[in-house]
Short mmCIF file of C-alpha atoms and ligand atoms in Angstrom, two decimals:
data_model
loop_
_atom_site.label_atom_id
_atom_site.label_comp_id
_atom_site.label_asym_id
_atom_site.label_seq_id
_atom_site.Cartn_x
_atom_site.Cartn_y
_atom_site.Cartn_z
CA UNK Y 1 -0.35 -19.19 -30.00
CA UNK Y 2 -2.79 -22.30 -30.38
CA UNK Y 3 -5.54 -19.85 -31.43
CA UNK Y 4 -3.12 -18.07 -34.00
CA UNK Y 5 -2.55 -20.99 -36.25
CA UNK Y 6 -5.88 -22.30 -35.91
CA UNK Y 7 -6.81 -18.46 -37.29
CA UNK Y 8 -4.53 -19.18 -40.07
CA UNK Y 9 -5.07 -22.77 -40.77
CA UNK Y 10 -9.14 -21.54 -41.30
CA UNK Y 11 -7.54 -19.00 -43.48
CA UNK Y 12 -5.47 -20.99 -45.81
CA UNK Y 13 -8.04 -23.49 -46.13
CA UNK Y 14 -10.30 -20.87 -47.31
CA UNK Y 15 -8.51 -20.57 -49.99
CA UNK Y 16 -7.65 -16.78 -48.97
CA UNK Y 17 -3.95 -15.65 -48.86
CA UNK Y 18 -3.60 -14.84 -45.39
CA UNK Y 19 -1.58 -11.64 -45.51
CA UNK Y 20 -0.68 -9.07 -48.12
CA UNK Y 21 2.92 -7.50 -48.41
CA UNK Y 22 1.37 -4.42 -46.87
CA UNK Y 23 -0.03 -6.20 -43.92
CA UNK Y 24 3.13 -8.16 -43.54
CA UNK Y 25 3.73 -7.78 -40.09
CA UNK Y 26 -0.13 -8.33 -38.97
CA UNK Y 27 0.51 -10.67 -36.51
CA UNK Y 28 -2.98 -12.78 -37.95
CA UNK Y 29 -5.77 -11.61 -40.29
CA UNK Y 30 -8.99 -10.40 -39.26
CA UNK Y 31 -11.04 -13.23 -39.90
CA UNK Y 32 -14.13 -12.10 -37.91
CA UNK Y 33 -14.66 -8.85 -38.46
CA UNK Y 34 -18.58 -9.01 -37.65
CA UNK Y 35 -18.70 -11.47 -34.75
CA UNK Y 36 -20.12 -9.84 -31.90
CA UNK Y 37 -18.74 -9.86 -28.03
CA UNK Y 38 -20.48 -9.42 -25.30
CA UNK Y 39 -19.13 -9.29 -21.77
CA UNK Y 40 -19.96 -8.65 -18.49
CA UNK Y 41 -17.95 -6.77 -15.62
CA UNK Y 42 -17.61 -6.79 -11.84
CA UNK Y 43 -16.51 -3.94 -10.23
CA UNK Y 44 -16.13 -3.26 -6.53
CA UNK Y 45 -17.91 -0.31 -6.57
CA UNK Y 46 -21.00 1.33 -5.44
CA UNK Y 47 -23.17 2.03 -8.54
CA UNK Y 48 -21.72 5.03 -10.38
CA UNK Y 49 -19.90 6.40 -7.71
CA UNK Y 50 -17.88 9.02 -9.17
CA UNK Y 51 -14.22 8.47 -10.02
CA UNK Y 52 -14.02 4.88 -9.48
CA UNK Y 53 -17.70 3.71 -10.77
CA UNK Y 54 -18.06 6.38 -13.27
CA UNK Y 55 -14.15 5.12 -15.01
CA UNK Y 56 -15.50 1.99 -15.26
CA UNK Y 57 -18.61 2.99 -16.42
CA UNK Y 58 -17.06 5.27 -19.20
CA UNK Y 59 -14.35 2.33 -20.13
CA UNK Y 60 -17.39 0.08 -20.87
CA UNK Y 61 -18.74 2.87 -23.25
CA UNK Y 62 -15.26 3.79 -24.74
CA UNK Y 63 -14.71 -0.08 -26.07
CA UNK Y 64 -18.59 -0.29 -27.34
CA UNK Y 65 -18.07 3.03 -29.67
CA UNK Y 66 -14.27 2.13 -30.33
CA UNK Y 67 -15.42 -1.06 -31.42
CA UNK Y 68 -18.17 -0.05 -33.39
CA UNK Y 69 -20.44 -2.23 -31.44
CA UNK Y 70 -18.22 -5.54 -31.46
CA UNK Y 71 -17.52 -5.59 -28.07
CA UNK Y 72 -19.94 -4.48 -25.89
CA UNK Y 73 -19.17 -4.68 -21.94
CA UNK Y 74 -22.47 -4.78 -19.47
CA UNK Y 75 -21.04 -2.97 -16.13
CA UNK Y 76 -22.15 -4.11 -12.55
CA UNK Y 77 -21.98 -2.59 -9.43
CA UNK Y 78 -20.14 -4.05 -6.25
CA UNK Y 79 -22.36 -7.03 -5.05
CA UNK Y 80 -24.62 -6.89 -8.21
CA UNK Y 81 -22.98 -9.72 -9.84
CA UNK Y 82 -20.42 -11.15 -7.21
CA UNK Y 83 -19.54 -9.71 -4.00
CA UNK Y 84 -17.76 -6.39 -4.25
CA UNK Y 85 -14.02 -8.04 -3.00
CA UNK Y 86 -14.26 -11.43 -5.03
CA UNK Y 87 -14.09 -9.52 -8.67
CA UNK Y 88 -10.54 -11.36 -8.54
CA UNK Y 89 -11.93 -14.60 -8.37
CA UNK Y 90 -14.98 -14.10 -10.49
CA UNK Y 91 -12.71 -12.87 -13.66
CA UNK Y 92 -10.28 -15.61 -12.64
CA UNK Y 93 -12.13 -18.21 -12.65
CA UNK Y 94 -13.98 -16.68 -15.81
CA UNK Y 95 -17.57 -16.42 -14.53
CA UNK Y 96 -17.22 -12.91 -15.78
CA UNK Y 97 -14.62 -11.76 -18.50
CA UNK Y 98 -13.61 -8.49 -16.90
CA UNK Y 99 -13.23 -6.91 -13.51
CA UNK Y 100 -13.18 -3.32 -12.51
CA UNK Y 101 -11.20 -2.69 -8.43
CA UNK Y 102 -7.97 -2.64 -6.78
CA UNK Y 103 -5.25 -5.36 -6.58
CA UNK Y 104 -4.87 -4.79 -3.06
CA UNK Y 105 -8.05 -6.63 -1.95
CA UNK Y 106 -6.04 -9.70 -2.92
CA UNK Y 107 -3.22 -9.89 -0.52
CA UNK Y 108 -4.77 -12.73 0.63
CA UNK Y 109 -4.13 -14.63 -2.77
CA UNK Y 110 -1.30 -12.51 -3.51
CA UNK Y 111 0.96 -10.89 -0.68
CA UNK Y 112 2.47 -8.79 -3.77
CA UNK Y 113 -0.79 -7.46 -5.29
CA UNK Y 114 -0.79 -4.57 -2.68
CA UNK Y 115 2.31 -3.33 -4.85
CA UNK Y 116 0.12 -2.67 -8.00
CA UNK Y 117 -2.02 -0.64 -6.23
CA UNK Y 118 0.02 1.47 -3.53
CA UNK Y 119 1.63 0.50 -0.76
CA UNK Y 120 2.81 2.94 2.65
CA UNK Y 121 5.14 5.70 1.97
CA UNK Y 122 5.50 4.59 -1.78
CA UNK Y 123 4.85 5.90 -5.33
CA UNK Y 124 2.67 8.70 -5.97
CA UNK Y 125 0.23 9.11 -8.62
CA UNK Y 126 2.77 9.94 -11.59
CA UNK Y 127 5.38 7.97 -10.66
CA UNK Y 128 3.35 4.93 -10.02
CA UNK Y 129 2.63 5.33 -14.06
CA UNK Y 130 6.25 6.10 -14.70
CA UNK Y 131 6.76 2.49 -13.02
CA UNK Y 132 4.00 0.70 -14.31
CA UNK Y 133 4.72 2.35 -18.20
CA UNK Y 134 8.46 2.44 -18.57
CA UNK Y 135 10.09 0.98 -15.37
CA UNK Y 136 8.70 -2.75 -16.06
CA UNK Y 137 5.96 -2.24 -13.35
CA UNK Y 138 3.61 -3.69 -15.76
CA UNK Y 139 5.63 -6.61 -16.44
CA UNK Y 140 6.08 -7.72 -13.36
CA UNK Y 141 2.15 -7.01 -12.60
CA UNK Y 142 1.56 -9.37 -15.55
CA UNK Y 143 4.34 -11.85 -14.66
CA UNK Y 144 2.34 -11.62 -10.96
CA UNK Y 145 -0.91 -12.19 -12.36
CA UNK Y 146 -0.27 -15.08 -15.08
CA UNK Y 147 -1.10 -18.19 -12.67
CA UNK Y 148 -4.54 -16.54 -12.13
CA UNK Y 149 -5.50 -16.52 -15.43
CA UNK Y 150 -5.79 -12.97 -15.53
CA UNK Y 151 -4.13 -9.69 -17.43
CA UNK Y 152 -4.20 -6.61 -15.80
CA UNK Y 153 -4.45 -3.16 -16.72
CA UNK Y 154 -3.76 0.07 -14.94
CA UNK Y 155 -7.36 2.52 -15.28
CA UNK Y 156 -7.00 5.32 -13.30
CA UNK Y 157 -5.32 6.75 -10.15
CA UNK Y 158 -7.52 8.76 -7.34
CA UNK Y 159 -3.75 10.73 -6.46
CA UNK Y 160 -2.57 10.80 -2.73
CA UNK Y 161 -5.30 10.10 -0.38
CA UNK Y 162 -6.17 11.66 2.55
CA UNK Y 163 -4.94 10.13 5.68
CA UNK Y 164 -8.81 10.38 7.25
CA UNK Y 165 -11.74 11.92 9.22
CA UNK Y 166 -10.77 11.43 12.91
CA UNK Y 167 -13.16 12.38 15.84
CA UNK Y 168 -9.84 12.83 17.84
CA UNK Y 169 -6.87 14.86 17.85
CA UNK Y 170 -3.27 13.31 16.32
CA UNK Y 171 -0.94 15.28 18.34
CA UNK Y 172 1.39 12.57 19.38
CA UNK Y 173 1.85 8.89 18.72
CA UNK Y 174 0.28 7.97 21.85
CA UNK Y 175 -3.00 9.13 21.02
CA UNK Y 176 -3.08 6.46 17.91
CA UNK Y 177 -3.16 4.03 20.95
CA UNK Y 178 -6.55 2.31 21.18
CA UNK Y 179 -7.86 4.67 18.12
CA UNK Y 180 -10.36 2.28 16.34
CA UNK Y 181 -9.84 3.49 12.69
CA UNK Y 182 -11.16 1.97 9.98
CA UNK Y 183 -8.11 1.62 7.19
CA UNK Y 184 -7.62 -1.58 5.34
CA UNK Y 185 -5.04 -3.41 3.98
CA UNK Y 186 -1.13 -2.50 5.04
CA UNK Y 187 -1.92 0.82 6.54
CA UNK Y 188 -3.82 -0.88 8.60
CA UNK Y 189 -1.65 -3.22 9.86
CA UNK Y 190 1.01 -0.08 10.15
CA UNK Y 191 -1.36 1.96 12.57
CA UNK Y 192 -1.84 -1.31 14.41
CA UNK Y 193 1.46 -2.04 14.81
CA UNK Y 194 1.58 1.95 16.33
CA UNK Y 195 -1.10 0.34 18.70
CA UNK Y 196 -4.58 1.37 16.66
CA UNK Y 197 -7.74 -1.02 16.62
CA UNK Y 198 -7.60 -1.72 12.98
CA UNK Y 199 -11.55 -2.32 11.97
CA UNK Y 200 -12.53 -3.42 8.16
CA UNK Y 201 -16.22 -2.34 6.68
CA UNK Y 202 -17.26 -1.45 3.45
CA UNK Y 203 -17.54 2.34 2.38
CA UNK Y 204 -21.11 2.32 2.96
CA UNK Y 205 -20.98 1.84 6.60
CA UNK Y 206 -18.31 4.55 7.17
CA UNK Y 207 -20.59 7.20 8.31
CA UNK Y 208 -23.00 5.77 10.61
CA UNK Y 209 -20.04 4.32 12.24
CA UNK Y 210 -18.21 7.04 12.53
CA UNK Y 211 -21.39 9.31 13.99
CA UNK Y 212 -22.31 6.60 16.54
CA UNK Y 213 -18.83 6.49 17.48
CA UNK Y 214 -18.15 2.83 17.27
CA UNK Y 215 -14.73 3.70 15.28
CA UNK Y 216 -13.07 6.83 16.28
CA UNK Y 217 -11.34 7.65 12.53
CA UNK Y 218 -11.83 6.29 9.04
CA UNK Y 219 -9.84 6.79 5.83
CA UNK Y 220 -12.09 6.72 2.46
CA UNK Y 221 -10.32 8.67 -0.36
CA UNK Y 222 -10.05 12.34 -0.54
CA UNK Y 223 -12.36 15.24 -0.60
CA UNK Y 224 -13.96 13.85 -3.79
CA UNK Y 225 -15.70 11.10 -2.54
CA UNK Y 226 -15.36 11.99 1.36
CA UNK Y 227 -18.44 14.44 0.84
CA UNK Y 228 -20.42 12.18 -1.73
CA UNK Y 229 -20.94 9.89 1.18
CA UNK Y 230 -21.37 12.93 4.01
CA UNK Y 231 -18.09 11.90 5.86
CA UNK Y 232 -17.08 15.74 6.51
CA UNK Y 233 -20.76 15.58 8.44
CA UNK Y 234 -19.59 12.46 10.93
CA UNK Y 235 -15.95 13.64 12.18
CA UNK Y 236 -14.19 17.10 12.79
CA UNK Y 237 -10.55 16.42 12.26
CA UNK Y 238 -9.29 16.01 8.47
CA UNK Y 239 -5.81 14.48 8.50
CA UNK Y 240 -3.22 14.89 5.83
CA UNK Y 241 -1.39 13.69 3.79
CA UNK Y 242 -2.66 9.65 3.32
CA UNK Y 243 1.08 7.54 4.04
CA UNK Y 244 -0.80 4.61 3.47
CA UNK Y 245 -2.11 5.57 -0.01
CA UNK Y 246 -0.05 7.40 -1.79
CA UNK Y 247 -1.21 7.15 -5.44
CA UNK Y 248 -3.48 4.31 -5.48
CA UNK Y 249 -3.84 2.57 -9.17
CA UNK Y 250 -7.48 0.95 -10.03
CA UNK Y 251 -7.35 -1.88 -11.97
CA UNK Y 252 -9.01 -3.58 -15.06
CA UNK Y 253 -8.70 -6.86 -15.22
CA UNK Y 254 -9.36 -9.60 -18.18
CA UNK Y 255 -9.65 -13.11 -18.34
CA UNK Y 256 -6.76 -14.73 -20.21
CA UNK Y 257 -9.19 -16.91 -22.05
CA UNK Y 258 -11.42 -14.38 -23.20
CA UNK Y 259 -8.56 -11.99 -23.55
CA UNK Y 260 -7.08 -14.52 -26.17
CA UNK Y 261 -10.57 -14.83 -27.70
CA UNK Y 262 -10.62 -11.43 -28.80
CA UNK Y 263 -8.78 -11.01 -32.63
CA UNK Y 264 -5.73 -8.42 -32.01
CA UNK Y 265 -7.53 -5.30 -33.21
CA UNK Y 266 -10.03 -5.40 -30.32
CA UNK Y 267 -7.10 -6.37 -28.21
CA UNK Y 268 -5.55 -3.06 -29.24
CA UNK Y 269 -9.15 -1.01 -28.51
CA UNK Y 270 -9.75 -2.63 -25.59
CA UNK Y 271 -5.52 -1.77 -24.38
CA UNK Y 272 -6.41 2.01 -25.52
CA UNK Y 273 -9.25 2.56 -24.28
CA UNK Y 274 -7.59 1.53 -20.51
CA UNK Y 275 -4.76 4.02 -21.06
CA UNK Y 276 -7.75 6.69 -21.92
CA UNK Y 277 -9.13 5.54 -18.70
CA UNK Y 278 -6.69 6.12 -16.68
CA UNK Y 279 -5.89 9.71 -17.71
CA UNK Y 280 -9.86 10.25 -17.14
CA UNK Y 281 -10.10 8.91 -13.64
CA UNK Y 282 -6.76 10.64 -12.58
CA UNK Y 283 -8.14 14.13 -14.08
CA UNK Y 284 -11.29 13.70 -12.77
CA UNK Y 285 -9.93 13.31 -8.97
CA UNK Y 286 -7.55 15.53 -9.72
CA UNK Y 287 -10.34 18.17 -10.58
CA UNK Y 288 -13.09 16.94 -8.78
CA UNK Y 289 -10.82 17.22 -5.14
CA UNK Y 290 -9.89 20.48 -5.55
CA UNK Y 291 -13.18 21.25 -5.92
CA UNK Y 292 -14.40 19.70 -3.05
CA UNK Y 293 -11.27 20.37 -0.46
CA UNK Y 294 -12.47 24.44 -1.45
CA UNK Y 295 -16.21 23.40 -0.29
CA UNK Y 296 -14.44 21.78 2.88
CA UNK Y 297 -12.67 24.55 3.80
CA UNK Y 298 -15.54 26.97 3.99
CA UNK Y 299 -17.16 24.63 6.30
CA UNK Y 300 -16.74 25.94 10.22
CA UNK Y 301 -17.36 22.66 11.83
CA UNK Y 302 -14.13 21.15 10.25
CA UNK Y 303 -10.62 21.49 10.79
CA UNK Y 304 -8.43 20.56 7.97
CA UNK Y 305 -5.40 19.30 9.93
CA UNK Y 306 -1.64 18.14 8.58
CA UNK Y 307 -0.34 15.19 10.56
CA UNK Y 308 2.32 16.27 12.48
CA UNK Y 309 6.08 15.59 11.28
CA UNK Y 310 7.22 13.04 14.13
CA UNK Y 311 3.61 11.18 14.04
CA UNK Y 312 4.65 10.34 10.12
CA UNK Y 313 8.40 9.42 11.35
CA UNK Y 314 7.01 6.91 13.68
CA UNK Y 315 4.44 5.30 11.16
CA UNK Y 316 7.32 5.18 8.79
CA UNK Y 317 9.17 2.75 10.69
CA UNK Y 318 6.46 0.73 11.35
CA UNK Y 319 5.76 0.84 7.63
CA UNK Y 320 9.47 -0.10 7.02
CA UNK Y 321 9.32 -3.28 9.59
CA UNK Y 322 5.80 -4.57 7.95
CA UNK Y 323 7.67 -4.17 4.47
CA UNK Y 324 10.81 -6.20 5.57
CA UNK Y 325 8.40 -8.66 7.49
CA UNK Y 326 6.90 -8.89 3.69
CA UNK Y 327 10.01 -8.80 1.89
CA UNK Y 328 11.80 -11.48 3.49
CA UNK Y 329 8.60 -14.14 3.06
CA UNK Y 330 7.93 -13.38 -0.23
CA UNK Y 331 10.12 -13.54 -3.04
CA UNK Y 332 7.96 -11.74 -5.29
CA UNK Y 333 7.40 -9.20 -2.76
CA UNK Y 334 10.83 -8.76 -2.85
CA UNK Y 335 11.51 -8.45 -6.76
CA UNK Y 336 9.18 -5.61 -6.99
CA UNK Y 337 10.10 -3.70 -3.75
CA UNK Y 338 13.69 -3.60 -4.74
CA UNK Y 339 12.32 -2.13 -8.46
CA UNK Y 340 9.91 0.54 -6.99
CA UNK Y 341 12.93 1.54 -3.90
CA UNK Y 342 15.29 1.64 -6.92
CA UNK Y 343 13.08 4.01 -8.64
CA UNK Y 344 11.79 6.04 -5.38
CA UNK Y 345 15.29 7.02 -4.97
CA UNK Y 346 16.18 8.60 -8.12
CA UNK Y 347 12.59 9.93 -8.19
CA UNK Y 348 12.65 11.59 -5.14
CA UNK Y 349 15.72 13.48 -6.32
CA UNK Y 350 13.99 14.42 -9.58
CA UNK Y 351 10.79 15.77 -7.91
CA UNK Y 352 12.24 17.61 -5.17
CA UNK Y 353 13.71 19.96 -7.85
CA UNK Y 354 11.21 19.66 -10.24
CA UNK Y 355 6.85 19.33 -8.78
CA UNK Y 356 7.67 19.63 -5.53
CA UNK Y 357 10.14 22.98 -5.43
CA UNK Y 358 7.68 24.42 -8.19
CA UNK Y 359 4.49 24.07 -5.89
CA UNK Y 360 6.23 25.05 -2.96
CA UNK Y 361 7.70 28.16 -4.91
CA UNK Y 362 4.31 28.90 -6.44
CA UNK Y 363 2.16 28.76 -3.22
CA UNK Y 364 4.82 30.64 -1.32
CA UNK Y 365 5.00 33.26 -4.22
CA UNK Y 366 1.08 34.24 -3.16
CA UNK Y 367 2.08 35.03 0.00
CA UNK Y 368 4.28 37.91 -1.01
CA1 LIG I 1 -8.49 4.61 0.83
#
């Protein structure tokens, strides 16, 4: 608000009347129509790496031409400018203006942030913007992300992930005893709690880890990026469907100061141009893993594999225990779980008749 009247006290001093009847519910008047913006951005990413680094590439690109040049966005790649999981702190703190990852890297800051990005047996990919558009999923990300100085944006969505590449066979519960699998964040913690090694490492060490066998199974994405970094080439068993990733939501995130700097039309650009984003990413992996699941397929030295039934049953009461074990510390945790459960239950009733009976009808109709 501070910046608002000092807009309009310049304004007025000028001499200028500071809004016409037809512009009478501007909130302030352009006053600086040719400054010129330029920020920087972290992401977490590996340099142009599609989906993820190619959305934030293109967001940086949308804003310049939406702009017409006034805000121009330089994009770097994880560990470029800061380390690839301290974007949070880097935009927080304001030593760059924007940020380009997932909210779930800051649990540690945050034990709700997993929440706006996916958590175990939750939202999938258009629910999750159902929640975050009309269900006041956004609000309470906002509300969440206020003390850090920071406003968030969803920017794309890579769907339900794949649950790994696993150099053993998932047959029973038992055999996720002593797996070493590399899955961060609460899936993690799940298959530990079903007795797994849980081991962290960046994407880029994935596959030599997996082909020298020091971890026995490692989730990435989904067929998109799997084969852009040769996974499908370092493990034989592809396990379905991801519970611990559901529909994971990338985030962009802005520095309240330099969000405020910004006069409201470039606020409104830069708040399009994210929507836009997130409709790309979520087509491209949409596209880009059918694509690649049909390459997988045709390949003899992997078997595509669904986890069986009573496996899942299992990990979902671990998942249900780590949630409560959340819930129950954290207030916040707990807002927002009851407001996605609330929603997963009517949900569920809506897409069981709706996507899920259509695909099932539709794939079963080929068969006849
Ligand atoms: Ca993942």
């Amino acid at each position: 608000m501070k910046r608002r009247e000092f807009v309009t006290g310049i304004t007025l001093a000028a001499g200028v009347s500071a809004c016409s009847e037809d512009h009478a519910d501007t909130k302030e008047p352009i006053t600086n129509i040719n400054e010129v913006f330029e920020w920087n951005m972290a992401t977490s990413w590996p340099p142009h790496l599609p989906g993820l680094g190619v959305g934030a590439d293109n967001l940086a690109k949308n804003i310049e031409k939406a702009s017409n040049g006034r805000l121009k966005i330089k994009v770097y790649a994880g560990g470029e400018i800061v380390p690839p999981l301290e974007v949070f702190d880097a935009v927080s703190q304001g030593t760059v203006q924007m940020g380009h990852d997932s909210s779930y890297y800051h649990r540690g800051k945050l034990p709700a942030a997993p929440y706006f990005t996916t958590v175990p047996f939750g939202l999938n990919v258009n629910e999750m913007n159902a929640w975050l558009y009309f269900g006041g999923g956004l609000e309470l990300w906002q509300k969440c992300y206020k003390p850090f100085d920071l406003v968030p944006f969803p920017v794309g969505n890579t769907g339900v992930q794949m649950l790994g590449w696993f150099n053993r066979e998932i047959n029973t519960i038992d055999d996720i005893v002593g797996l070493k699998i590399r899955m961060p964040g609460l899936g993690g913690e799940i298959m530990q709690r079903a007795g797994a090694i849980q081991v962290t490492m960046a994407g880029s060490e994935i596959f030599t880890s997996l082909q020298t066998g020091a971890i026995d199974a490692a989730e990435w994405v989904g067929p998109y990026n799997d084969v852009s970094l040769g996974l499908h080439k370092a493990a034989r068993y592809y396990y379905y469907p991801g519970f611990h990733e559901p529909g994971p939501n990338i985030e962009c995130i802005i520095n309240q100061g330099a969000w405020d700097s910004l006069p409201l039309d470039l606020q409104q650009i830069l708040t399009i141009a994210c929507q836009s984003a997130n409709l790309n990413m979520t087509s491209e992996y949409m596209w880009g893993n059918a694509v690649a699941l049909e390459q997988l397929s045709n390949d003899p030295n992997i078997e595509i594999k669904q986890i069986p039934q009573a496996v899942f049953n299992e990990l979902r009461l671990h998942a249900d225990n780590a949630i409560a074990d959340l819930t129950q510390k954290d207030e916040t945790s707990r807002e927002i779980e009851e407001s996605i459960s609330s929603f997963i239950k009517k949900s569920s009733a809506n897409q069981n008749i709706t996507e899920l009976a259509y695909l099932k009808m539709r794939i079963g109709s080929l068969k006849h």
